[in-house]
mmCIF file of C-alpha atoms in Angstrom:
data_model
loop_
_atom_site.group_PDB
_atom_site.id
_atom_site.type_symbol
_atom_site.label_atom_id
_atom_site.label_comp_id
_atom_site.label_asym_id
_atom_site.label_seq_id
_atom_site.Cartn_x
_atom_site.Cartn_y
_atom_site.Cartn_z
ATOM 1 C CA MET A 11 106.450 122.026 137.137
ATOM 2 C CA THR A 12 105.083 123.686 134.050
ATOM 3 C CA PRO A 13 106.603 122.152 130.908
ATOM 4 C CA THR A 14 108.580 124.538 128.717
ATOM 5 C CA THR A 15 107.598 122.767 125.529
ATOM 6 C CA THR A 16 104.510 121.039 124.296
ATOM 7 C CA THR A 17 104.328 118.003 122.058
ATOM 8 C CA ARG A 18 101.995 118.364 119.118
ATOM 9 C CA ALA A 19 99.560 115.492 118.718
ATOM 10 C CA ARG A 20 100.265 113.268 115.751
ATOM 11 C CA VAL A 21 98.449 114.304 112.569
ATOM 12 C CA PRO A 22 95.800 111.713 111.662
ATOM 13 C CA VAL A 23 95.955 110.200 108.183
ATOM 14 C CA THR A 24 93.104 108.424 106.422
ATOM 15 C CA VAL A 25 93.978 106.052 103.591
ATOM 16 C CA ILE A 26 91.210 105.706 101.004
ATOM 17 C CA THR A 27 91.706 102.652 98.853
ATOM 18 C CA GLY A 28 89.535 100.696 96.462
ATOM 19 C CA PHE A 29 89.691 99.120 93.024
ATOM 20 C CA LEU A 30 89.697 101.065 89.758
ATOM 21 C CA GLY A 31 86.550 103.149 89.379
ATOM 22 C CA ALA A 32 85.077 102.375 92.792
ATOM 23 C CA GLY A 33 84.367 106.058 93.464
ATOM 24 C CA LYS A 34 87.293 107.157 95.652
ATOM 25 C CA THR A 35 87.619 110.625 94.094
ATOM 26 C CA THR A 36 83.865 111.210 94.322
ATOM 27 C CA LEU A 37 84.026 110.283 98.004
ATOM 28 C CA LEU A 38 86.909 112.704 98.502
ATOM 29 C CA ARG A 39 84.995 115.545 96.872
ATOM 30 C CA HIS A 40 82.173 114.950 99.345
ATOM 31 C CA VAL A 41 84.658 115.048 102.238
ATOM 32 C CA LEU A 42 86.106 118.349 101.023
ATOM 33 C CA ALA A 43 82.652 119.847 100.537
ATOM 34 C CA ASN A 44 81.773 119.023 104.139
ATOM 35 C CA ALA A 45 85.090 119.770 105.864
ATOM 36 C CA LYS A 46 83.491 122.532 107.999
ATOM 37 C CA GLY A 47 86.675 124.542 108.333
ATOM 38 C CA ARG A 48 88.987 121.620 109.020
ATOM 39 C CA ARG A 49 92.297 121.948 107.142
ATOM 40 C CA ILE A 50 92.501 118.771 105.066
ATOM 41 C CA ALA A 51 95.429 117.975 102.775
ATOM 42 C CA ILE A 52 94.895 115.461 99.970
ATOM 43 C CA VAL A 53 97.545 113.187 98.460
ATOM 44 C CA VAL A 54 96.341 111.635 95.201
ATOM 45 C CA ASN A 55 98.192 108.719 93.633
ATOM 46 C CA GLU A 56 97.613 107.663 90.023
ATOM 47 C CA PHE A 57 98.593 104.495 88.155
ATOM 48 C CA GLY A 58 100.029 106.166 85.068
ATOM 49 C CA THR A 59 101.661 109.401 84.008
ATOM 50 C CA LEU A 60 98.622 111.669 83.650
ATOM 51 C CA GLY A 61 96.848 112.946 86.750
ATOM 52 C CA ILE A 62 93.092 113.017 86.218
ATOM 53 C CA ASP A 63 91.848 112.615 89.795
ATOM 54 C CA GLY A 64 93.851 115.540 91.168
ATOM 55 C CA ASP A 65 92.541 117.762 88.387
ATOM 56 C CA THR A 66 89.009 116.602 89.157
ATOM 57 C CA LEU A 67 89.417 117.594 92.803
ATOM 58 C CA ARG A 68 90.884 120.985 91.910
ATOM 59 C CA ALA A 69 87.805 121.611 89.776
ATOM 60 C CA CYS A 70 85.449 120.714 92.613
ATOM 61 C CA GLY A 71 84.436 124.343 93.235
ATOM 62 C CA VAL A 72 84.421 123.851 97.017
ATOM 63 C CA GLU A 73 85.145 127.007 98.982
ATOM 64 C CA GLY A 74 88.345 126.664 100.975
ATOM 65 C CA CYS A 75 89.671 123.834 98.788
ATOM 66 C CA ARG A 76 93.091 125.204 97.829
ATOM 67 C CA ASP A 77 95.246 123.867 95.011
ATOM 68 C CA GLU A 78 98.264 123.695 97.321
ATOM 69 C CA ASP A 79 96.390 121.288 99.591
ATOM 70 C CA ILE A 80 96.093 118.731 96.784
ATOM 71 C CA VAL A 81 99.348 116.899 96.087
ATOM 72 C CA GLU A 82 99.475 114.597 93.091
ATOM 73 C CA LEU A 83 101.864 111.668 92.599
ATOM 74 C CA THR A 84 101.862 110.026 89.169
ATOM 75 C CA ASN A 85 105.015 107.907 89.269
ATOM 76 C CA GLY A 86 103.202 104.639 89.934
ATOM 77 C CA CYS A 87 101.455 103.084 92.911
ATOM 78 C CA LEU A 88 102.508 104.434 96.302
ATOM 79 C CA CYS A 89 102.891 100.876 97.556
ATOM 80 C CA CYS A 90 105.885 100.577 95.212
ATOM 81 C CA THR A 91 107.364 104.094 95.533
ATOM 82 C CA VAL A 92 107.268 104.671 99.277
ATOM 83 C CA ALA A 93 110.837 105.928 99.729
ATOM 84 C CA ASP A 94 110.963 108.020 96.558
ATOM 85 C CA ASP A 95 107.540 109.670 96.667
ATOM 86 C CA PHE A 96 105.520 109.018 99.800
ATOM 87 C CA LEU A 97 107.965 109.903 102.584
ATOM 88 C CA PRO A 98 109.200 113.208 101.107
ATOM 89 C CA THR A 99 105.610 114.233 100.364
ATOM 90 C CA MET A 100 104.410 113.542 103.902
ATOM 91 C CA GLU A 101 107.418 115.253 105.453
ATOM 92 C CA SER A 102 106.820 118.374 103.353
ATOM 93 C CA LEU A 103 103.175 118.520 104.498
ATOM 94 C CA LEU A 104 104.203 118.193 108.138
ATOM 95 C CA ASP A 105 106.885 120.855 107.777
ATOM 96 C CA ARG A 106 104.461 123.542 106.603
ATOM 97 C CA ALA A 107 104.052 126.626 108.775
ATOM 98 C CA SER A 108 100.427 125.587 109.282
ATOM 99 C CA PRO A 109 100.317 121.796 108.981
ATOM 100 C CA PRO A 110 96.999 120.202 108.010
ATOM 101 C CA ASP A 111 94.563 119.019 110.659
ATOM 102 C CA HIS A 112 94.053 115.800 108.719
ATOM 103 C CA ILE A 113 95.676 114.182 105.686
ATOM 104 C CA VAL A 114 93.733 111.948 103.297
ATOM 105 C CA ILE A 115 95.582 109.691 100.860
ATOM 106 C CA GLU A 116 93.731 108.420 97.801
ATOM 107 C CA THR A 117 95.674 105.423 96.535
ATOM 108 C CA SER A 118 95.784 104.144 93.001
ATOM 109 C CA GLY A 119 93.079 101.606 92.239
ATOM 110 C CA LEU A 120 95.816 98.988 91.822
ATOM 111 C CA ALA A 121 97.678 99.765 95.052
ATOM 112 C CA LEU A 122 97.981 97.428 98.005
ATOM 113 C CA PRO A 123 97.425 99.304 101.293
ATOM 114 C CA LYS A 124 99.679 97.225 103.536
ATOM 115 C CA PRO A 125 103.093 98.332 102.203
ATOM 116 C CA LEU A 126 101.889 101.908 102.580
ATOM 117 C CA LEU A 127 100.825 101.257 106.184
ATOM 118 C CA LYS A 128 104.270 99.834 106.935
ATOM 119 C CA ALA A 129 105.819 103.085 105.761
ATOM 120 C CA PHE A 130 104.252 104.896 108.708
ATOM 121 C CA GLY A 131 106.833 103.148 110.885
ATOM 122 C CA TRP A 132 109.552 105.213 109.195
ATOM 123 C CA PRO A 133 111.445 107.153 111.917
ATOM 124 C CA THR A 134 110.983 110.588 110.326
ATOM 125 C CA ILE A 135 107.185 110.384 110.421
ATOM 126 C CA ARG A 136 106.269 107.759 113.023
ATOM 127 C CA THR A 137 106.159 110.236 115.896
ATOM 128 C CA ARG A 138 104.420 112.908 113.825
ATOM 129 C CA MET A 139 101.468 111.114 112.211
ATOM 130 C CA THR A 140 99.250 108.071 112.638
ATOM 131 C CA VAL A 141 96.933 106.134 110.344
ATOM 132 C CA ASP A 142 93.506 107.088 111.622
ATOM 133 C CA GLY A 143 91.955 104.420 109.429
ATOM 134 C CA VAL A 144 91.859 102.623 106.102
ATOM 135 C CA VAL A 145 88.632 103.205 104.175
ATOM 136 C CA THR A 146 88.053 100.752 101.330
ATOM 137 C CA VAL A 147 85.568 101.830 98.669
ATOM 138 C CA VAL A 148 83.816 99.014 96.787
ATOM 139 C CA ASP A 149 82.017 99.382 93.466
ATOM 140 C CA GLY A 150 78.919 97.424 94.452
ATOM 141 C CA PRO A 151 77.594 96.504 90.978
ATOM 142 C CA ALA A 152 81.062 95.400 89.851
ATOM 143 C CA ALA A 153 82.030 93.443 92.967
ATOM 144 C CA ALA A 154 80.306 90.163 92.163
ATOM 145 C CA GLY A 155 81.885 88.105 89.401
ATOM 146 C CA ARG A 156 84.323 90.764 88.183
ATOM 147 C CA PHE A 157 87.510 88.858 88.839
ATOM 148 C CA ALA A 158 86.824 85.477 87.249
ATOM 149 C CA ASP A 159 84.857 84.545 84.157
ATOM 150 C CA ASP A 160 83.955 81.250 85.808
ATOM 151 C CA PRO A 161 84.749 81.222 89.565
ATOM 152 C CA GLU A 162 83.408 77.679 89.990
ATOM 153 C CA GLU A 163 85.726 76.351 87.276
ATOM 154 C CA VAL A 164 88.715 78.077 88.913
ATOM 155 C CA ALA A 165 87.788 76.439 92.232
ATOM 156 C CA ARG A 166 87.532 73.006 90.560
ATOM 157 C CA GLN A 167 90.976 73.410 88.967
ATOM 158 C CA GLN A 168 92.521 74.432 92.271
ATOM 159 C CA ALA A 169 90.962 71.431 94.025
ATOM 160 C CA ALA A 170 92.203 69.069 91.321
ATOM 161 C CA ASP A 171 95.771 70.364 91.322
ATOM 162 C CA PRO A 172 96.783 72.623 94.249
ATOM 163 C CA SER A 173 100.224 73.130 92.667
ATOM 164 C CA LEU A 174 98.729 75.167 89.848
ATOM 165 C CA ASP A 175 98.858 78.933 90.170
ATOM 166 C CA HIS A 176 95.350 80.194 89.562
ATOM 167 C CA ASP A 177 95.864 83.523 91.289
ATOM 168 C CA ASN A 178 93.947 86.272 89.584
ATOM 169 C CA PRO A 179 95.816 89.595 89.916
ATOM 170 C CA LEU A 180 92.564 91.571 89.916
ATOM 171 C CA ALA A 181 91.121 89.449 92.706
ATOM 172 C CA GLU A 182 94.318 89.707 94.760
ATOM 173 C CA VAL A 183 94.340 93.510 94.650
ATOM 174 C CA TYR A 184 90.645 93.707 95.542
ATOM 175 C CA GLU A 185 90.987 91.231 98.415
ATOM 176 C CA ASP A 186 94.109 92.905 99.848
ATOM 177 C CA GLN A 187 92.284 96.232 99.842
ATOM 178 C CA LEU A 188 89.422 94.665 101.796
ATOM 179 C CA LEU A 189 91.734 92.897 104.244
ATOM 180 C CA SER A 190 93.363 96.188 105.270
ATOM 181 C CA ALA A 191 90.070 98.007 105.844
ATOM 182 C CA ASP A 192 88.824 99.606 109.042
ATOM 183 C CA LEU A 193 85.686 100.752 107.226
ATOM 184 C CA VAL A 194 84.179 99.581 103.934
ATOM 185 C CA VAL A 195 82.038 101.907 101.832
ATOM 186 C CA LEU A 196 79.733 99.886 99.585
ATOM 187 C CA ASN A 197 79.353 102.513 96.895
ATOM 188 C CA LYS A 198 76.845 102.843 94.027
ATOM 189 C CA SER A 199 74.254 101.048 96.124
ATOM 190 C CA ASP A 200 71.555 102.844 94.142
ATOM 191 C CA LEU A 201 72.514 100.713 91.143
ATOM 192 C CA MET A 202 71.767 97.462 92.981
ATOM 193 C CA THR A 203 68.644 95.804 94.276
ATOM 194 C CA ALA A 204 68.418 95.299 98.027
ATOM 195 C CA GLN A 205 69.085 91.581 97.516
ATOM 196 C CA GLN A 206 72.201 92.277 95.438
ATOM 197 C CA ALA A 207 73.525 94.736 98.017
ATOM 198 C CA ASP A 208 72.913 92.225 100.812
ATOM 199 C CA ALA A 209 74.795 89.544 98.868
ATOM 200 C CA VAL A 210 77.797 91.792 98.185
ATOM 201 C CA GLU A 211 77.914 92.946 101.803
ATOM 202 C CA ALA A 212 77.781 89.333 103.016
ATOM 203 C CA ALA A 213 80.666 88.435 100.683
ATOM 204 C CA ILE A 214 82.697 91.384 101.993
ATOM 205 C CA ARG A 215 82.140 90.371 105.612
ATOM 206 C CA ALA A 216 83.104 86.779 104.801
ATOM 207 C CA GLU A 217 86.361 87.999 103.230
ATOM 208 C CA ILE A 218 87.533 90.059 106.218
ATOM 209 C CA PRO A 219 88.544 87.983 109.282
ATOM 210 C CA ARG A 220 87.602 90.683 111.815
ATOM 211 C CA ALA A 221 84.703 92.964 112.607
ATOM 212 C CA VAL A 222 84.624 95.855 110.130
ATOM 213 C CA LYS A 223 81.752 98.262 109.634
ATOM 214 C CA VAL A 224 80.194 98.365 106.145
ATOM 215 C CA VAL A 225 78.250 101.457 105.107
ATOM 216 C CA ARG A 226 76.253 101.788 101.891
ATOM 217 C CA ALA A 227 76.533 104.936 99.822
ATOM 218 C CA THR A 228 75.376 106.599 96.628
ATOM 219 C CA ASP A 229 77.881 108.830 94.810
ATOM 220 C CA GLY A 230 80.277 108.554 97.760
ATOM 221 C CA GLN A 231 78.010 110.571 100.032
ATOM 222 C CA VAL A 232 79.206 109.490 103.455
ATOM 223 C CA ASP A 233 79.334 111.892 106.388
ATOM 224 C CA PRO A 234 83.010 112.789 106.999
ATOM 225 C CA ALA A 235 82.353 112.208 110.707
ATOM 226 C CA VAL A 236 81.939 108.518 109.813
ATOM 227 C CA LEU A 237 85.134 108.393 107.745
ATOM 228 C CA LEU A 238 87.470 110.557 109.810
ATOM 229 C CA GLY A 239 88.185 109.922 113.474
ATOM 230 C CA LEU A 240 88.311 106.110 113.449
ATOM 231 C CA ASP A 241 91.415 106.241 115.689
ATOM 232 C CA ALA A 242 92.581 102.869 114.381
ATOM 233 C CA ALA A 243 96.375 103.422 114.596
ATOM 234 C CA ALA A 244 96.555 100.963 111.708
ATOM 235 C CA GLU A 245 100.356 101.099 111.544
ATOM 236 C CA ASP A 246 100.421 99.285 114.908
ATOM 237 C CA ASP A 247 97.907 96.645 113.823
ATOM 238 C CA LEU A 248 99.527 95.147 110.720
ATOM 239 C CA ALA A 249 99.206 91.526 111.853
ATOM 240 C CA ALA A 250 95.410 91.800 111.706
ATOM 241 C CA ARG A 251 95.606 92.911 108.068
ATOM 242 C CA PRO A 252 96.802 89.887 106.062
ATOM 243 C CA SER A 253 97.972 90.239 102.480
ATOM 244 C CA HIS A 254 98.510 87.877 99.563
ATOM 245 C CA HIS A 255 102.066 89.222 99.477
ATOM 246 C CA ASP A 256 103.005 88.685 103.124
ATOM 247 C CA ALA A 257 104.904 85.501 102.287
ATOM 248 C CA GLU A 258 106.877 87.394 99.640
ATOM 249 C CA GLY A 259 108.164 89.958 102.106
ATOM 250 C CA GLY A 260 105.596 92.479 100.976
ATOM 251 C CA GLU A 261 107.000 92.694 97.453
ATOM 252 C CA HIS A 262 104.456 93.736 94.898
ATOM 253 C CA GLU A 263 104.752 94.533 91.227
ATOM 254 C CA HIS A 264 102.225 95.661 88.659
ATOM 255 C CA ASP A 265 103.533 93.590 85.762
ATOM 256 C CA ASP A 266 100.016 92.251 85.184
ATOM 257 C CA PHE A 267 98.681 95.732 84.350
ATOM 258 C CA GLU A 268 99.509 98.585 82.030
ATOM 259 C CA SER A 269 98.396 102.147 81.472
ATOM 260 C CA PHE A 270 98.783 104.561 78.580
ATOM 261 C CA VAL A 271 97.539 108.021 77.632
ATOM 262 C CA LEU A 272 95.949 108.943 74.315
ATOM 263 C CA ALA A 273 95.417 112.367 72.799
ATOM 264 C CA ILE A 274 91.757 112.705 71.784
ATOM 265 C CA PRO A 275 90.724 114.893 68.823
ATOM 266 C CA GLU A 276 87.649 117.084 69.029
ATOM 267 C CA GLN A 277 84.547 114.894 68.941
ATOM 268 C CA GLY A 278 81.494 115.351 66.755
ATOM 269 C CA SER A 279 78.988 114.364 69.434
ATOM 270 C CA VAL A 280 78.856 113.210 73.039
ATOM 271 C CA ASP A 281 76.748 110.126 72.315
ATOM 272 C CA GLY A 282 78.974 108.971 69.479
ATOM 273 C CA PHE A 283 82.098 109.340 71.621
ATOM 274 C CA ILE A 284 80.645 107.473 74.602
ATOM 275 C CA ASP A 285 79.323 104.689 72.356
ATOM 276 C CA ARG A 286 82.808 104.266 70.856
ATOM 277 C CA LEU A 287 84.357 104.064 74.329
ATOM 278 C CA LYS A 288 81.846 101.419 75.425
ATOM 279 C CA THR A 289 82.565 99.332 72.339
ATOM 280 C CA LEU A 290 86.327 99.548 72.879
ATOM 281 C CA ALA A 291 85.996 98.611 76.549
ATOM 282 C CA GLU A 292 84.095 95.469 75.617
ATOM 283 C CA GLN A 293 86.302 94.510 72.655
ATOM 284 C CA HIS A 294 89.600 94.942 74.508
ATOM 285 C CA ASP A 295 88.514 94.090 78.072
ATOM 286 C CA ILE A 296 89.617 97.523 79.299
ATOM 287 C CA LEU A 297 89.355 97.964 83.065
ATOM 288 C CA ARG A 298 89.288 101.746 83.308
ATOM 289 C CA MET A 299 89.115 104.835 81.090
ATOM 290 C CA LYS A 300 89.076 108.395 82.360
ATOM 291 C CA GLY A 301 89.911 111.790 80.972
ATOM 292 C CA TYR A 302 88.615 114.762 79.033
ATOM 293 C CA ALA A 303 87.481 115.614 75.511
ATOM 294 C CA CYS A 304 86.239 118.586 73.532
ATOM 295 C CA VAL A 305 82.984 118.370 71.581
ATOM 296 C CA GLN A 306 82.174 120.412 68.497
ATOM 297 C CA GLY A 307 80.063 123.442 69.295
ATOM 298 C CA LYS A 308 80.442 123.036 73.065
ATOM 299 C CA PRO A 309 82.291 125.693 75.089
ATOM 300 C CA MET A 310 82.909 123.381 78.044
ATOM 301 C CA ARG A 311 85.192 120.400 78.600
ATOM 302 C CA LEU A 312 83.635 116.934 78.673
ATOM 303 C CA ALA A 313 84.835 114.847 81.640
ATOM 304 C CA VAL A 314 84.552 111.078 81.156
ATOM 305 C CA GLN A 315 84.814 108.266 83.726
ATOM 306 C CA GLY A 316 84.490 104.628 82.687
ATOM 307 C CA VAL A 317 84.597 101.332 84.599
ATOM 308 C CA GLY A 318 84.525 98.477 82.132
ATOM 309 C CA SER A 319 81.723 99.390 79.731
ATOM 310 C CA ARG A 320 79.866 101.594 82.262
ATOM 311 C CA PHE A 321 80.460 105.299 81.666
ATOM 312 C CA ARG A 322 79.540 108.583 83.295
ATOM 313 C CA HIS A 323 80.179 111.953 81.701
ATOM 314 C CA GLN A 324 79.508 115.634 82.284
ATOM 315 C CA PHE A 325 80.636 119.040 81.069
ATOM 316 C CA ASP A 326 82.736 120.172 84.022
ATOM 317 C CA ARG A 327 84.465 123.462 83.190
ATOM 318 C CA PRO A 328 84.633 126.171 80.502
ATOM 319 C CA LEU A 329 87.418 125.936 77.947
ATOM 320 C CA ALA A 330 89.664 128.908 77.357
ATOM 321 C CA SER A 331 88.930 130.550 74.025
ATOM 322 C CA ASP A 332 92.508 129.988 72.847
ATOM 323 C CA ALA A 333 92.823 126.438 74.239
ATOM 324 C CA PRO A 334 93.453 123.615 71.750
ATOM 325 C CA ARG A 335 90.314 121.592 71.012
ATOM 326 C CA THR A 336 91.893 118.314 72.068
ATOM 327 C CA GLY A 337 91.669 116.059 75.108
ATOM 328 C CA ASP A 338 93.469 113.237 76.893
ATOM 329 C CA LEU A 339 92.266 109.816 77.927
ATOM 330 C CA VAL A 340 93.930 107.397 80.365
ATOM 331 C CA VAL A 341 93.421 103.720 79.502
ATOM 332 C CA ILE A 342 94.149 101.027 82.107
ATOM 333 C CA GLY A 343 93.935 97.291 81.569
ATOM 334 C CA GLN A 344 95.719 94.006 81.925
ATOM 335 C CA LYS A 345 99.030 93.475 80.177
ATOM 336 C CA GLY A 346 98.796 92.808 76.461
ATOM 337 C CA MET A 347 96.144 95.299 75.383
ATOM 338 C CA ASP A 348 96.274 96.145 71.672
ATOM 339 C CA GLN A 349 97.274 99.752 72.203
ATOM 340 C CA SER A 350 97.592 100.543 68.499
ATOM 341 C CA ALA A 351 94.063 99.304 67.743
ATOM 342 C CA ILE A 352 92.624 101.287 70.649
ATOM 343 C CA ALA A 353 94.549 104.393 69.593
ATOM 344 C CA HIS A 354 93.406 104.035 65.988
ATOM 345 C CA ALA A 355 89.754 103.751 67.002
ATOM 346 C CA LEU A 356 89.953 106.805 69.241
ATOM 347 C CA ALA A 357 91.734 108.876 66.593
ATOM 348 C CA GLN A 358 88.472 108.866 64.627
ATOM 349 C CA VAL A 359 85.954 111.683 65.074
#
């Protein structure tokens, strides 16, 4: 008998995770530029109230990359706002007249993937989409030694008194992102020697208790055919993806971190501005800075991306002639940053 109805295959979803500044948005831009006609919807999640990554993707200049296919969520990490933000967003994408062929979620750099994967068991979406794979992007140069000033001393303290809580919140986020991965992209490999890259890759493989492919990349340039089509059905494989928060019922808060947005006055020079940002990052142990500024005499907007004291910048788009000559900068760090001192320093021209 010929069936009267057909069941649409579940829409595959790729979750791109990775710590602050690892290069997730750059990777996404490469995917969009090489989509080859595939309808891809992007969900971008930011830790903070100002969406920089979504704006960066909208400015990518890729033909066929439509603003309506980029959905931005800035109410906090998706792992903590599943019911309020994630589920309605996914349902609205599925309910479009022409649903996407593939959905890619870029999580906040502080998000844990596992609570998000659990959400795919929700009845309203379980039969309509599947997690094709979790891709974890690693900032290669930053991976070694980032999460403890003296890892050997931490290990000695833990051995001497196991009752002490030496958990490092940065390390926990990074490790949970690795433990959920189906594919790891070791990014910025051009900034490492071959020996350094080998050491970081070995450490990654030692961290993950199952076979996971690691690919090395420069500027997130990985063939989308490698990233999309993993067919992992990760939502059905949660037991193989341990988390530091499993014993806590999956609960996860971001009390160890904070984010704020600063208005930036027009700058006198690019070099002076970047030097000031580097100094502030070092003085206040800032994890991440990203945003835009205007520079005197320049008709284009200056886009800035910083990881620790490492910064990249470029003029990315023309400014409207009547636009205010101001910018915005997102600052992310551990709880207790001296926000007033940082704001005062950046108020200078």
